[in-house]
Short mmCIF file of C-alpha atoms and ligand atoms in Angstrom, two decimals:
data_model
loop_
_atom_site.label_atom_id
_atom_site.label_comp_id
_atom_site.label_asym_id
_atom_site.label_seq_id
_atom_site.Cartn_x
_atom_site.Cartn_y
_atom_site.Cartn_z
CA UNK A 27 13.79 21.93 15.80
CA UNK A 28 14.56 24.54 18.03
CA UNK A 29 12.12 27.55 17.40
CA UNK A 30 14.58 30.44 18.51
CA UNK A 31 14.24 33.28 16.50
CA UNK A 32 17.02 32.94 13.47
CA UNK A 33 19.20 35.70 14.15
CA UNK A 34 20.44 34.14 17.58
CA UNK A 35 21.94 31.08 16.05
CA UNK A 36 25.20 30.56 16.48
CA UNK A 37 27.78 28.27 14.84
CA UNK A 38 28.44 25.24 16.11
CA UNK A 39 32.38 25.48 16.91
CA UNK A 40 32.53 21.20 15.86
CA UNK A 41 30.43 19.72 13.07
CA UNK A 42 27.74 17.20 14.91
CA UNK A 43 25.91 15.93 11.96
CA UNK A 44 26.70 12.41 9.78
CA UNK A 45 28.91 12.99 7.32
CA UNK A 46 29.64 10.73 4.62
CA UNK A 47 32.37 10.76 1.95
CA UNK A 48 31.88 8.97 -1.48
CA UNK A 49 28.18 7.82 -0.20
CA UNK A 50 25.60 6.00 -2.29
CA UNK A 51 22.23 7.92 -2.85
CA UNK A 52 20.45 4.81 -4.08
CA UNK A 53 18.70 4.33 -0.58
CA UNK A 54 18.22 8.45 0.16
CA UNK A 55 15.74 8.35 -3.35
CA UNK A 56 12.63 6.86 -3.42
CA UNK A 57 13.41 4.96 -7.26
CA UNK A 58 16.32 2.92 -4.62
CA UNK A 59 18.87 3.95 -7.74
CA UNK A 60 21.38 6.12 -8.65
CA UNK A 61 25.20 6.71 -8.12
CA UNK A 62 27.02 8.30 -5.06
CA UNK A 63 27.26 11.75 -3.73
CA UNK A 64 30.84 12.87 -3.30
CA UNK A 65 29.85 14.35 0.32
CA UNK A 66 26.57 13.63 1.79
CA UNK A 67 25.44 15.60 5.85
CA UNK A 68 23.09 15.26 7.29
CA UNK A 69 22.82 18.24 10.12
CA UNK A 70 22.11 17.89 14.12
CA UNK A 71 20.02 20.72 13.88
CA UNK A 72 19.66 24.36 11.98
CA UNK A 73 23.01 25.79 14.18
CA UNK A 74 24.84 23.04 13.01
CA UNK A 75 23.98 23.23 9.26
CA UNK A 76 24.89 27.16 9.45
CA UNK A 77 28.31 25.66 10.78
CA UNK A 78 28.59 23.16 8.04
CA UNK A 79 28.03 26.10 5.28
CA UNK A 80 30.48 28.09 6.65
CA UNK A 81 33.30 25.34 7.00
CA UNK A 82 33.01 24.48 3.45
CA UNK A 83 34.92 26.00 0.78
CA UNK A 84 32.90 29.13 -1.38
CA UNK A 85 33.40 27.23 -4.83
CA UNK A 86 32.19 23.63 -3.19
CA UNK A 87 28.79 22.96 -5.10
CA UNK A 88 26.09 22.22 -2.32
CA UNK A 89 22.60 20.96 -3.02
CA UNK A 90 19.94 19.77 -0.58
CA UNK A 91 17.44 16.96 -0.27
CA UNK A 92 14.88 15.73 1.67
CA UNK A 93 13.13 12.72 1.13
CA UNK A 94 14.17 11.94 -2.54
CA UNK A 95 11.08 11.67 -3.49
CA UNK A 96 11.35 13.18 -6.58
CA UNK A 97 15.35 13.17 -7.49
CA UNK A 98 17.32 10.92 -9.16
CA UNK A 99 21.37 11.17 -8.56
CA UNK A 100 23.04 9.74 -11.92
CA UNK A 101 24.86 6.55 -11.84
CA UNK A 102 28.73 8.93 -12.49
CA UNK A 103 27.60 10.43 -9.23
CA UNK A 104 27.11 14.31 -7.87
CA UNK A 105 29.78 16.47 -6.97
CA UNK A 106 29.96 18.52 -3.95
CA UNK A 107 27.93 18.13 -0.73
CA UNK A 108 24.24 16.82 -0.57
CA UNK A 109 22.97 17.95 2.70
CA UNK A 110 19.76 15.90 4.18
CA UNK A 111 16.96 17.27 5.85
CA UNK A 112 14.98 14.79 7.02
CA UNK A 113 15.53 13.98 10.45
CA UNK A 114 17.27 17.29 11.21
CA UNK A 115 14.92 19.99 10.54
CA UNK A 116 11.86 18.17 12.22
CA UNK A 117 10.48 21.08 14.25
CA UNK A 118 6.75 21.54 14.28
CA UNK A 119 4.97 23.54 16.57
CA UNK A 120 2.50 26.42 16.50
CA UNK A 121 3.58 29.77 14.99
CA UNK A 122 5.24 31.47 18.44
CA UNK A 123 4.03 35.01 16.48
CA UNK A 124 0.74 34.27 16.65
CA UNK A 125 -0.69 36.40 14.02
CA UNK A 126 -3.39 34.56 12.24
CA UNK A 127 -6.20 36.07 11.78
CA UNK A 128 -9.54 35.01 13.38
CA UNK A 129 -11.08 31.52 12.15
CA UNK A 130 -7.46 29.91 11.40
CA UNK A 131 -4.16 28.79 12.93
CA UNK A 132 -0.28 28.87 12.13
CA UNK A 133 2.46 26.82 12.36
CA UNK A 134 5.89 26.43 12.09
CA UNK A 135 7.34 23.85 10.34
CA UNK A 136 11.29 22.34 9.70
CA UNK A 137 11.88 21.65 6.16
CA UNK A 138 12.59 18.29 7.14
CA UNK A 139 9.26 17.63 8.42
CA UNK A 140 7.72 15.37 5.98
CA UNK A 141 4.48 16.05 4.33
CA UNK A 142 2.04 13.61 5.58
CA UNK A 143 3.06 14.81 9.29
CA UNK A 144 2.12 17.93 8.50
CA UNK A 145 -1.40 16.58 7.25
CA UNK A 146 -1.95 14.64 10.14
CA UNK A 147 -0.60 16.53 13.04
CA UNK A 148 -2.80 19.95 11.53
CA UNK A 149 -5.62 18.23 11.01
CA UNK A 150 -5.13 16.71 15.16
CA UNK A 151 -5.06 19.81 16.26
CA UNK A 152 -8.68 21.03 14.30
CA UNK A 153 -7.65 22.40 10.76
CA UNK A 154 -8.29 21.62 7.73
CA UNK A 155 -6.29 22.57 4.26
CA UNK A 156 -3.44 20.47 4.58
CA UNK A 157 -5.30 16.98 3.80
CA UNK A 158 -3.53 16.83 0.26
CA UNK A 159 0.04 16.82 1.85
CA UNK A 160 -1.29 13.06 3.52
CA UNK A 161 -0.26 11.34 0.19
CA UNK A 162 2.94 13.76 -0.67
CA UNK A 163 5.79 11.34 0.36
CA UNK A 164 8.64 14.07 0.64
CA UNK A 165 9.21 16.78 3.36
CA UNK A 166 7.73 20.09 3.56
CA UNK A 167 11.39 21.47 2.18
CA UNK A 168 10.71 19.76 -0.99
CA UNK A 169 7.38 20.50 -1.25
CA UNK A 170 8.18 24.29 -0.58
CA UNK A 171 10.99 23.75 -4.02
CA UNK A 172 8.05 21.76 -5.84
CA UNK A 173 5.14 23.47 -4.78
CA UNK A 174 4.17 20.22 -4.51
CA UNK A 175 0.41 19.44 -4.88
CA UNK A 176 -2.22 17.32 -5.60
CA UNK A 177 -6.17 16.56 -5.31
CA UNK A 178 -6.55 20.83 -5.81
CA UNK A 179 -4.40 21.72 -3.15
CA UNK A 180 -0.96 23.08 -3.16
CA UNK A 181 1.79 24.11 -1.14
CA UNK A 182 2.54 27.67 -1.20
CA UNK A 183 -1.46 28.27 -0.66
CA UNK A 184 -0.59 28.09 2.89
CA UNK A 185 2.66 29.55 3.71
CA UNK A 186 2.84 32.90 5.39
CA UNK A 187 6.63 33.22 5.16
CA UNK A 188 9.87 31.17 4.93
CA UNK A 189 13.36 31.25 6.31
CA UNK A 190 16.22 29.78 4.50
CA UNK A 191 19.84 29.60 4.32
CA UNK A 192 22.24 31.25 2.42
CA UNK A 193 25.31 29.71 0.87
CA UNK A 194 27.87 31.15 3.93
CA UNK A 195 24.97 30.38 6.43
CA UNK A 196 22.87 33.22 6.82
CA UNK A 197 19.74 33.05 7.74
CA UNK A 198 17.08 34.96 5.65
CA UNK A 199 13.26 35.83 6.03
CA UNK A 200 11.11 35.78 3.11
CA UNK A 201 7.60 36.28 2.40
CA UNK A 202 5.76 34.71 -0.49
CA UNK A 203 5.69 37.56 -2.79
CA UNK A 204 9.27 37.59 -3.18
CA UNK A 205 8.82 34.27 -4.69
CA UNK A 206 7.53 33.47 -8.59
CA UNK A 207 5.25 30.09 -7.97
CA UNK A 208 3.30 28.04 -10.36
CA UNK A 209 2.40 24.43 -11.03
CA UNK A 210 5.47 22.40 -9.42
CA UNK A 211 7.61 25.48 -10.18
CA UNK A 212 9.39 28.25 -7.93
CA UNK A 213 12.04 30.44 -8.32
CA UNK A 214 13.37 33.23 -6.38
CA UNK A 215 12.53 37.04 -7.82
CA UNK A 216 15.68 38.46 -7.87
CA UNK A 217 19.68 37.52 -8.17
CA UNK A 218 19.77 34.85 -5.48
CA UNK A 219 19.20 31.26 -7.13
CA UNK A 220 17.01 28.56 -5.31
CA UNK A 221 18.93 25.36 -5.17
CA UNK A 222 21.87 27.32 -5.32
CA UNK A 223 22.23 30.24 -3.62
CA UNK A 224 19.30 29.99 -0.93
CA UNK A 225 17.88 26.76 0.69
CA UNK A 226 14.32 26.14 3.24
CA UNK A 227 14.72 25.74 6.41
CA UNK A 228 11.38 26.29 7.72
CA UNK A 229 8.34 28.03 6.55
CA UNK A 230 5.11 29.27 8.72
CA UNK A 231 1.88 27.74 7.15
CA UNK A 232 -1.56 29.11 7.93
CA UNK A 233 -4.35 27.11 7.71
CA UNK A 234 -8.46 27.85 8.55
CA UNK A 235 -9.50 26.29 11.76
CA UNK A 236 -12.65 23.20 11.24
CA UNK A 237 -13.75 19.73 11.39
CA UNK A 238 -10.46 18.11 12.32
CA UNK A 239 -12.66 14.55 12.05
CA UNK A 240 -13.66 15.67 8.34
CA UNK A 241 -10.08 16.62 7.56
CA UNK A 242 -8.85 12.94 8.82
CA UNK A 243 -12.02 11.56 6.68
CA UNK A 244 -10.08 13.23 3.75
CA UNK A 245 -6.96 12.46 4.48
CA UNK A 246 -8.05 8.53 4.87
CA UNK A 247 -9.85 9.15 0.98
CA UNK A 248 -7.02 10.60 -0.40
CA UNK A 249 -4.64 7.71 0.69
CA UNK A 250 -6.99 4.88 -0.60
CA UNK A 251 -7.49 6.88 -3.67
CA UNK A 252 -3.58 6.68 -4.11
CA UNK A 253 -3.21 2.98 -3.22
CA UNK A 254 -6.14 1.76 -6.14
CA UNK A 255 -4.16 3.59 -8.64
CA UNK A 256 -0.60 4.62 -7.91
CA UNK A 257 2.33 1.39 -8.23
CA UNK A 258 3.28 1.71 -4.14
CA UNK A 259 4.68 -1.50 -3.87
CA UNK A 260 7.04 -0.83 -6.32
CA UNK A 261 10.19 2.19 -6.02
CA UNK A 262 9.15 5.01 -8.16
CA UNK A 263 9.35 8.60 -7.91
CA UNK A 264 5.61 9.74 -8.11
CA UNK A 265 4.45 11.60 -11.65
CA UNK A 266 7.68 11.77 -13.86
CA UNK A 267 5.99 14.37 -15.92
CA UNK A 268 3.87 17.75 -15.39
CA UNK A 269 0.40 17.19 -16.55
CA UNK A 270 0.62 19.85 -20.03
CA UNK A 271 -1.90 22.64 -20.10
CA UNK A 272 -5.51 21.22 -19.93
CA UNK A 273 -4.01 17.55 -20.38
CA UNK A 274 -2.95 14.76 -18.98
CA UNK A 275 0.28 13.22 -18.75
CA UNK A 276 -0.57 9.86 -18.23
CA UNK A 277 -3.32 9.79 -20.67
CA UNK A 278 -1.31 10.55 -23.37
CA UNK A 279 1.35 8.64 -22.54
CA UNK A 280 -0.92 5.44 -22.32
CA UNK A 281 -2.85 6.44 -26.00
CA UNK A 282 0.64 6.14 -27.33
CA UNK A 283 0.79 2.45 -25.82
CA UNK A 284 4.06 2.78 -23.84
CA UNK A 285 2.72 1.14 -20.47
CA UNK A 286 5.39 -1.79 -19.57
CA UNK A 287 7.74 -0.05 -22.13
CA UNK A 288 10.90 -1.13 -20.24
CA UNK A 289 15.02 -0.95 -20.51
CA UNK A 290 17.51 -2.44 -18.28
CA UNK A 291 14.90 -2.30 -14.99
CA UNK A 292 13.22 0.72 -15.17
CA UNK A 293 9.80 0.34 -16.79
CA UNK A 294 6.64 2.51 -17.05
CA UNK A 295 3.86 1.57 -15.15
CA UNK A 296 1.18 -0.90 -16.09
CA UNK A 297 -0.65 0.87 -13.21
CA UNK A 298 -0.38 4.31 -13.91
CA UNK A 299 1.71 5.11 -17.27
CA UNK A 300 3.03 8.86 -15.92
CA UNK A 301 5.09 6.73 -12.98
CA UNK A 302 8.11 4.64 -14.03
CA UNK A 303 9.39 2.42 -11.23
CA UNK A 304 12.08 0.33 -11.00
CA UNK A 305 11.23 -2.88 -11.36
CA UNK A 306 14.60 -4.65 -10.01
CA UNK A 307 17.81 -3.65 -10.54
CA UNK A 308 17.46 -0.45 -12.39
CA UNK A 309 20.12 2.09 -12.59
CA UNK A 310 19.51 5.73 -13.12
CA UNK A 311 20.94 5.17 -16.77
CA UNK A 312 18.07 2.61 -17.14
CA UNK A 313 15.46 4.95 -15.37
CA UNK A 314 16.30 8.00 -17.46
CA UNK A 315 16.62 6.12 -20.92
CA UNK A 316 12.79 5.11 -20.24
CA UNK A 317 12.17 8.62 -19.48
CA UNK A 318 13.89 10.17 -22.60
CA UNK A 319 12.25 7.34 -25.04
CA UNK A 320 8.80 8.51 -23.29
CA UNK A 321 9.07 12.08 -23.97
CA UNK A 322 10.77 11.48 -27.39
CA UNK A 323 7.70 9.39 -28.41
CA UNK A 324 4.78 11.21 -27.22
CA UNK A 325 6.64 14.40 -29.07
CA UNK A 326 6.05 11.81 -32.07
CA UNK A 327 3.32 11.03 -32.31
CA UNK A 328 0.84 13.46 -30.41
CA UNK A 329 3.04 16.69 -30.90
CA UNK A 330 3.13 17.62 -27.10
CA UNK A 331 6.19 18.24 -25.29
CA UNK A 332 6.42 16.92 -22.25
CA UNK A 333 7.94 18.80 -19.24
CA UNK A 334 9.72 16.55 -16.29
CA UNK A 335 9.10 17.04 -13.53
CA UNK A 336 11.52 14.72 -11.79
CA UNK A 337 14.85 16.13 -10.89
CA UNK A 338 17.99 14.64 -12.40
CA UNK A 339 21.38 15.63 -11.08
CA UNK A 340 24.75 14.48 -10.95
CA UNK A 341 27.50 12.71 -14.03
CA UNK A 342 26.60 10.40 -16.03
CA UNK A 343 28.74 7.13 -15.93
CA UNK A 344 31.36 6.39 -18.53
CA UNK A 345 32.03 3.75 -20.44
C1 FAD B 422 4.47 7.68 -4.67
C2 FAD B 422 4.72 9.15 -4.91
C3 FAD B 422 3.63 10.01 -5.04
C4 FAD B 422 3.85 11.38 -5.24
N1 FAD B 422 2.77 12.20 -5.35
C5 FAD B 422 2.94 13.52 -5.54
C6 FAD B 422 1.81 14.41 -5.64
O1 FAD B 422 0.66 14.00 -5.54
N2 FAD B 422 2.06 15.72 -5.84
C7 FAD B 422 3.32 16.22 -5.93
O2 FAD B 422 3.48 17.44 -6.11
N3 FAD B 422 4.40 15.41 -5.85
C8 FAD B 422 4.24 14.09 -5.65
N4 FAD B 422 5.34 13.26 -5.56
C9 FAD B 422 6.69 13.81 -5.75
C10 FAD B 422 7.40 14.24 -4.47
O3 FAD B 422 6.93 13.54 -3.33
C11 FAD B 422 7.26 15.75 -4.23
O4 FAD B 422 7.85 16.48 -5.30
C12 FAD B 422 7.93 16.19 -2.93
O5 FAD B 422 7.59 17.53 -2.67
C13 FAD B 422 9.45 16.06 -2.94
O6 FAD B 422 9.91 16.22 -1.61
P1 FAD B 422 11.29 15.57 -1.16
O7 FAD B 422 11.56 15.99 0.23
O8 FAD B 422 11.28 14.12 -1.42
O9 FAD B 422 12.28 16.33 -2.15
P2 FAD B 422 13.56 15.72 -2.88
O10 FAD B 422 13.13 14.70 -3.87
O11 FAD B 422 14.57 15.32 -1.88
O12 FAD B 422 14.05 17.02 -3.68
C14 FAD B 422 13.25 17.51 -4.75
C15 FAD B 422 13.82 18.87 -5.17
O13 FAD B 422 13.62 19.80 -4.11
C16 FAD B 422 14.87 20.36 -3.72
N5 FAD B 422 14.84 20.54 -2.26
C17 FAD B 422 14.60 19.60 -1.32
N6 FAD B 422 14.64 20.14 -0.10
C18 FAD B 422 14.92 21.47 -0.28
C19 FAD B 422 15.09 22.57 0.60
N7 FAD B 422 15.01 22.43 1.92
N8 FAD B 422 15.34 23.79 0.07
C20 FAD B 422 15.44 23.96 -1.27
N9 FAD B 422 15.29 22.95 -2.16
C21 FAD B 422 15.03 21.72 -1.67
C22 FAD B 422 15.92 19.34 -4.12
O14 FAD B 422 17.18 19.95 -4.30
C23 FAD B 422 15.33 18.82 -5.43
O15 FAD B 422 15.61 19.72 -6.49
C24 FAD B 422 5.16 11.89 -5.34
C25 FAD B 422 6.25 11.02 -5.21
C26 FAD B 422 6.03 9.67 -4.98
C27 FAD B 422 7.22 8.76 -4.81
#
């Protein structure tokens, strides 16, 4: 991505992204499910997504993804425009303001970048911090919406500031405060919706300088950590529920013997009961009905109320 400072972009006068009409989302998602998107763009680069804002129409609904990691598009489909990051806001390079203090480093990062590139390419370069991204498989943009986290690290630990895009395509600079983060939940302080009003498009991450061979240890024991216990081979959408307050999502949802619980061909996992993947087939109808039958029996029988974390969007299909 092209580092220039935001306020010298200019709009593209033609539109040079890949722009779809009617377009499935089953293979933009990791569950490989789900109905189409009426529009779905993917950008060139950041001038041409401020052009695609502003050619649209104010009342068009626009929502972004990047790696669908953690979405699910119903099987009616989603109205408006899903723009794509990945593979358009890829920049990566270190932060041209330079103001970290002494002992650490900063970058600048796309919002398409994905997560584990971040891991690796910060720990190349001597810092550590950023090992728990390795296993995260979405881009930093989503993690940034998530505050995606795991193995006691989290996102918005390490960013400095973030730019994103309006609705008409401006480009705005914000610094964490203005933001209200928690455990994979942020909104924007304030009128402006995020999601809605206000998308990433980069963010400057600062991370302490050290042992880039210890970070890469790390990185390699978080991955094999995730392969003995996570169902990889098989399309899911990582943890389908928040872990509640000092608990456990997949505990509970094991102790109320719904592992293999399955309908149409989404089924929970025998592997690791807070992932549901789809185990051939499955449409989002199947995916969410396992989902809803989860949450409605653990509310049964242990009392505690599940909160999804997954992202569901879009109509669902009739008749
Ligand atoms: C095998 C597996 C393991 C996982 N492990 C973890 C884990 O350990 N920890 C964890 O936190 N998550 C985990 N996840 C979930 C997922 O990878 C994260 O939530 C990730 O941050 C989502 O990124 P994404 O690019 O795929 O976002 P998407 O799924 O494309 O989008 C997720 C949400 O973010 C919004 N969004 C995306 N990009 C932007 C943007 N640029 N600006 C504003 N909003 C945006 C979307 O609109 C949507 O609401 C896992 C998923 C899988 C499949």
């Amino acid at each position: 991505m092209n580092m220039t400072e935001p306020a010298r972009f200019r709009p593209a006068a033609i539109l040079r992204g890949i722009d779809r009409r009617d377009a499935p989302t089953a293979k933009l998602v990791s569950w490989r499910a789900g109905g189409p998107a009426a529009r779905v763009y993917q950008p060139a680069d950041l001038a041409d997504l401020v052009a695609f804002l502003r050619s649209l129409p104010p009342e068009e609904p626009v929502m972004f993804a990047g790696l669908g990691s953690n979405l699910l598009v119903r099987d009616g489909g989603l109205r408006g425009s899903l723009v794509l990051t990945h593979g358009a806001l890829s920049g990566f390079a270190p932060d041209p303001r330079g103001d970290a203090p002494a002992g650490s480093l900063q970058w600048v990062a796309g919002a398409g970048v994905p997560c584990p590139k971040v891991a690796r390419q910060t720990a190349l370069h001597g810092c550590e911090g950023a090992e728990f991204l390795a296993g995260i498989p979405g881009t930093l943009g989503g993690a940034l919406a998530m505050n995606a986290g795991c193995y006691g690290g989290q996102t918005w630990e390490r960013v400095v500031r973030v730019t994103l895009i309006t609705r008409d395509g401006q480009l705005v600079e914000r610094l964490p405060g203005e933001f209200e983060v928690g455990y994979r939940h942020v909104t924007l302080r304030g009128r402006a919706r995020l999601g809605r009003d206000e998308w990433f498009v980069e963010a400057a991450l600062r991370l302490p300088r050290g042992d880039g061979e210890r970070a890469r240890a790390r990185i390699r024991e978080f991955l094999a950590r995730r392969i003995a216990t996570q169902p990889l081979q098989q399309p899911n959408a990582g943890s389908v529920f928040r872990n509640p307050p000092g608990g456990h999502a997949a505990r509970l949802i094991e102790s109320c013997g719904l592992k293999g619980l399955q309908i149409g061909g989404a089924r929970v996992s025998e592997r690791h009961a807070n992932f549901i993947v789809n185990a051939g087939g499955a449409s989002a109808a199947d995916i969410e009905a396992v989902i809803e039958q989860v949450h409605a029996r653990v509310l049964e029988r242990t009392g505690v109320d599940l909160v999804r974390e997954v992202r569901i969007v879009g109509e669902r299909a009739h008749g």
